Short mmCIF file of C-alpha atoms in Angstrom, two decimals:
data_model
loop_
_atom_site.label_atom_id
_atom_site.label_comp_id
_atom_site.label_asym_id
_atom_site.label_seq_id
_atom_site.Cartn_x
_atom_site.Cartn_y
_atom_site.Cartn_z
CA GLN A 11 0.06 -0.01 -0.09
CA ARG A 12 2.95 2.34 0.68
CA ARG A 13 3.85 1.92 -2.90
CA GLY A 14 0.41 2.61 -4.25
CA ILE A 15 -0.73 -0.86 -4.90
CA ALA A 16 -4.16 -1.83 -3.53
CA ALA A 17 -4.07 -4.76 -1.28
CA ASP A 18 -6.92 -6.41 -3.01
CA ARG A 19 -4.77 -6.68 -6.19
CA LEU A 20 -2.60 -9.25 -4.47
CA VAL A 21 -3.97 -12.71 -4.42
CA PHE A 22 -2.48 -15.61 -2.54
CA ALA A 23 -3.97 -18.82 -3.91
CA GLU A 24 -4.60 -22.14 -2.37
CA ARG A 25 -3.17 -25.40 -3.65
CA VAL A 26 -5.06 -26.98 -6.44
CA ASP A 27 -4.83 -29.67 -9.19
CA PRO A 28 -1.83 -28.80 -11.48
CA SER A 29 -4.13 -28.12 -14.47
CA GLU A 30 -6.18 -25.66 -12.53
CA HIS A 31 -3.02 -24.13 -11.23
CA LEU A 32 -1.60 -23.52 -14.74
CA ALA A 33 -4.99 -22.12 -16.03
CA ARG A 34 -5.15 -19.57 -13.16
CA HIS A 35 -1.67 -18.13 -14.27
CA ARG A 36 -3.78 -16.25 -16.81
CA ALA A 37 -5.48 -14.33 -14.18
CA ALA A 38 -2.23 -12.80 -12.83
CA ASP A 39 -0.49 -9.74 -14.10
CA LEU A 40 3.15 -10.26 -13.09
CA PHE A 41 5.30 -13.04 -11.71
CA LEU A 42 7.72 -11.83 -9.13
CA ASP A 43 10.63 -14.13 -9.00
CA THR A 44 12.27 -14.73 -5.68
CA PHE A 45 15.91 -13.78 -4.98
CA HIS A 46 18.72 -16.23 -4.09
CA TYR A 47 16.68 -19.45 -5.32
CA GLY A 48 14.43 -18.41 -8.12
CA ALA A 49 11.71 -20.17 -10.02
CA HIS A 50 12.62 -22.78 -12.63
CA THR A 51 9.80 -24.65 -13.98
CA THR A 52 7.18 -22.43 -12.52
CA ALA A 53 8.72 -19.48 -14.25
CA SER A 54 8.55 -21.45 -17.64
CA ASP A 55 4.95 -22.26 -16.83
CA ALA A 56 4.17 -18.59 -16.19
CA LEU A 57 5.70 -17.40 -19.41
CA TRP A 58 3.89 -20.07 -21.36
CA ALA A 59 0.77 -18.85 -19.90
CA GLY A 60 1.50 -15.26 -21.02
CA MET A 61 2.39 -14.00 -17.57
CA PRO A 62 5.49 -11.81 -17.59
CA VAL A 63 8.43 -12.75 -15.06
CA LEU A 64 10.52 -10.18 -13.26
CA THR A 65 13.80 -11.47 -12.01
CA LYS A 66 16.89 -10.09 -10.16
CA LEU A 67 19.99 -11.62 -11.62
CA GLY A 68 21.87 -13.53 -8.99
CA ASP A 69 25.41 -15.14 -8.64
CA THR A 70 24.46 -18.83 -8.54
CA PHE A 71 22.74 -21.32 -10.86
CA ALA A 72 19.60 -21.39 -8.87
CA SER A 73 19.35 -17.69 -8.93
CA ARG A 74 19.95 -17.18 -12.50
CA VAL A 75 17.40 -19.73 -14.22
CA ALA A 76 14.60 -17.18 -14.82
CA ALA A 77 17.16 -14.81 -16.52
CA SER A 78 18.15 -17.59 -18.84
CA LEU A 79 14.39 -18.10 -19.64
CA LEU A 80 13.79 -14.52 -20.23
CA THR A 81 16.84 -14.19 -22.50
CA ALA A 82 15.70 -17.26 -24.59
CA ILE A 83 12.40 -15.71 -24.95
CA GLY A 84 13.60 -12.25 -25.86
CA LEU A 85 12.67 -10.34 -22.81
CA PRO A 86 15.94 -9.39 -21.20
CA ASP A 87 14.49 -5.99 -20.11
CA LEU A 88 12.70 -7.96 -17.22
CA ILE A 89 16.04 -9.02 -15.74
CA VAL A 90 17.47 -6.45 -13.23
CA GLN A 91 20.63 -6.27 -11.34
CA THR A 92 19.51 -4.72 -7.98
CA ALA A 93 16.90 -5.01 -5.53
CA GLU A 94 15.99 -1.28 -6.06
CA GLN A 95 15.64 -1.81 -9.81
CA TYR A 96 13.49 -4.98 -9.01
CA GLU A 97 11.17 -2.82 -6.88
CA GLU A 98 11.09 0.02 -9.43
CA LEU A 99 10.20 -2.17 -12.24
CA ALA A 100 7.61 -4.22 -10.49
CA VAL A 101 5.80 -0.96 -9.39
CA ALA A 102 6.04 0.56 -12.91
CA LEU A 103 4.49 -2.65 -14.36
CA ALA A 104 1.76 -2.76 -11.58
CA THR A 105 0.78 0.83 -11.96
CA GLN A 106 1.26 1.55 -15.74
CA PRO A 107 -1.38 -0.82 -17.56
CA ALA A 108 0.02 0.25 -21.10
CA MET A 109 3.60 -0.80 -20.17
CA LEU A 110 2.36 -4.19 -18.78
CA ALA A 111 0.23 -4.62 -21.81
CA ALA A 112 3.05 -4.06 -24.16
CA VAL A 113 5.34 -6.61 -22.25
CA LYS A 114 2.47 -9.12 -22.42
CA ALA A 115 2.17 -8.61 -26.19
CA ARG A 116 5.93 -9.06 -26.68
CA LEU A 117 5.72 -12.14 -24.56
CA GLU A 118 2.95 -13.61 -26.73
CA GLU A 119 4.59 -12.77 -29.83
CA ASN A 120 8.08 -14.09 -28.73
CA LYS A 121 6.52 -17.41 -27.64
CA TRP A 122 6.22 -18.43 -31.28
CA SER A 123 9.33 -16.83 -32.74
CA HIS A 124 12.09 -17.44 -29.97
CA SER A 125 13.86 -20.59 -28.91
CA LEU A 126 12.39 -21.10 -25.30
CA PHE A 127 9.31 -23.14 -26.39
CA ASP A 128 10.49 -24.29 -29.87
CA THR A 129 10.74 -28.09 -28.96
CA ILE A 130 11.27 -29.05 -32.52
CA ARG A 131 14.22 -26.73 -32.80
CA PHE A 132 15.59 -27.86 -29.31
CA ALA A 133 15.33 -31.54 -30.63
CA GLU A 134 17.11 -30.85 -33.86
CA ASN A 135 20.01 -29.06 -31.90
CA ILE A 136 20.31 -31.66 -29.32
CA GLU A 137 20.38 -34.34 -31.92
CA ALA A 138 23.09 -32.44 -33.81
CA ALA A 139 25.01 -32.46 -30.54
CA TYR A 140 24.67 -36.15 -29.95
CA LEU A 141 25.78 -36.89 -33.47
CA ARG A 142 28.82 -34.71 -32.98
CA MET A 143 29.71 -36.42 -29.71
CA TRP A 144 29.51 -39.76 -31.45
CA GLU A 145 31.72 -38.48 -34.26
CA ILE A 146 34.39 -37.21 -31.83
CA TYR A 147 34.15 -40.55 -29.89
CA GLU A 148 34.61 -42.59 -32.94
CA HIS A 149 37.50 -40.48 -34.18
CA SER A 150 39.61 -39.99 -30.94
CA GLY A 151 37.56 -41.25 -28.03
CA THR A 152 38.68 -38.00 -26.26
CA PRO A 153 36.03 -35.47 -25.09
CA GLU A 154 36.66 -32.03 -26.70
CA HIS A 155 34.71 -28.80 -26.77
CA PHE A 156 32.46 -28.03 -29.70
CA ASP A 157 29.58 -25.73 -30.70
CA VAL A 158 26.44 -26.63 -32.31
CA ALA A 159 25.01 -24.34 -34.98
CA ASP A 160 21.42 -23.42 -34.26
CA SER A 161 19.21 -25.19 -36.69
CA ARG A 162 16.92 -22.24 -36.95
CA SER A 163 19.21 -19.37 -35.95
CA SER A 164 17.10 -17.08 -38.19
CA ALA A 165 13.85 -18.01 -36.39
CA GLY A 166 14.49 -15.94 -33.33
CA LYS A 167 17.12 -14.17 -31.21
CA GLY A 168 17.25 -16.57 -28.34
CA PRO A 169 20.46 -18.44 -27.43
#
């Protein structure tokens, strides 16, 4: 309330069946990722449902997953560096409906054009990696570093 957000806009939901849980994501405006140990599958579910995720980049794997997801879906502007930036952006998105609508529109568009939810692209790329690993094994048997060219690099700007 001190930040101008009405208390009735915050809803803490009870546990429900997973399908109901995923369906109610559409009723939320914004997913606030926690610091230190952020969301993993839950953030991915939120993005798929069209709910933007705000995250603060951390120093550990567990605190960087949501940032990886946001990068892969082309929304790096929802990744902040400090707690102050996190609060400022959360308040801005909560109090500026046009800003939130623009982010949601980009999220919906990017779901179909970026790598995060492109399972065919993922399968093609991991298959190429497996084939390359096998070639290396057959040739020398010694592990080595290699890169896999994105099978659809022109389809989006995700990693």
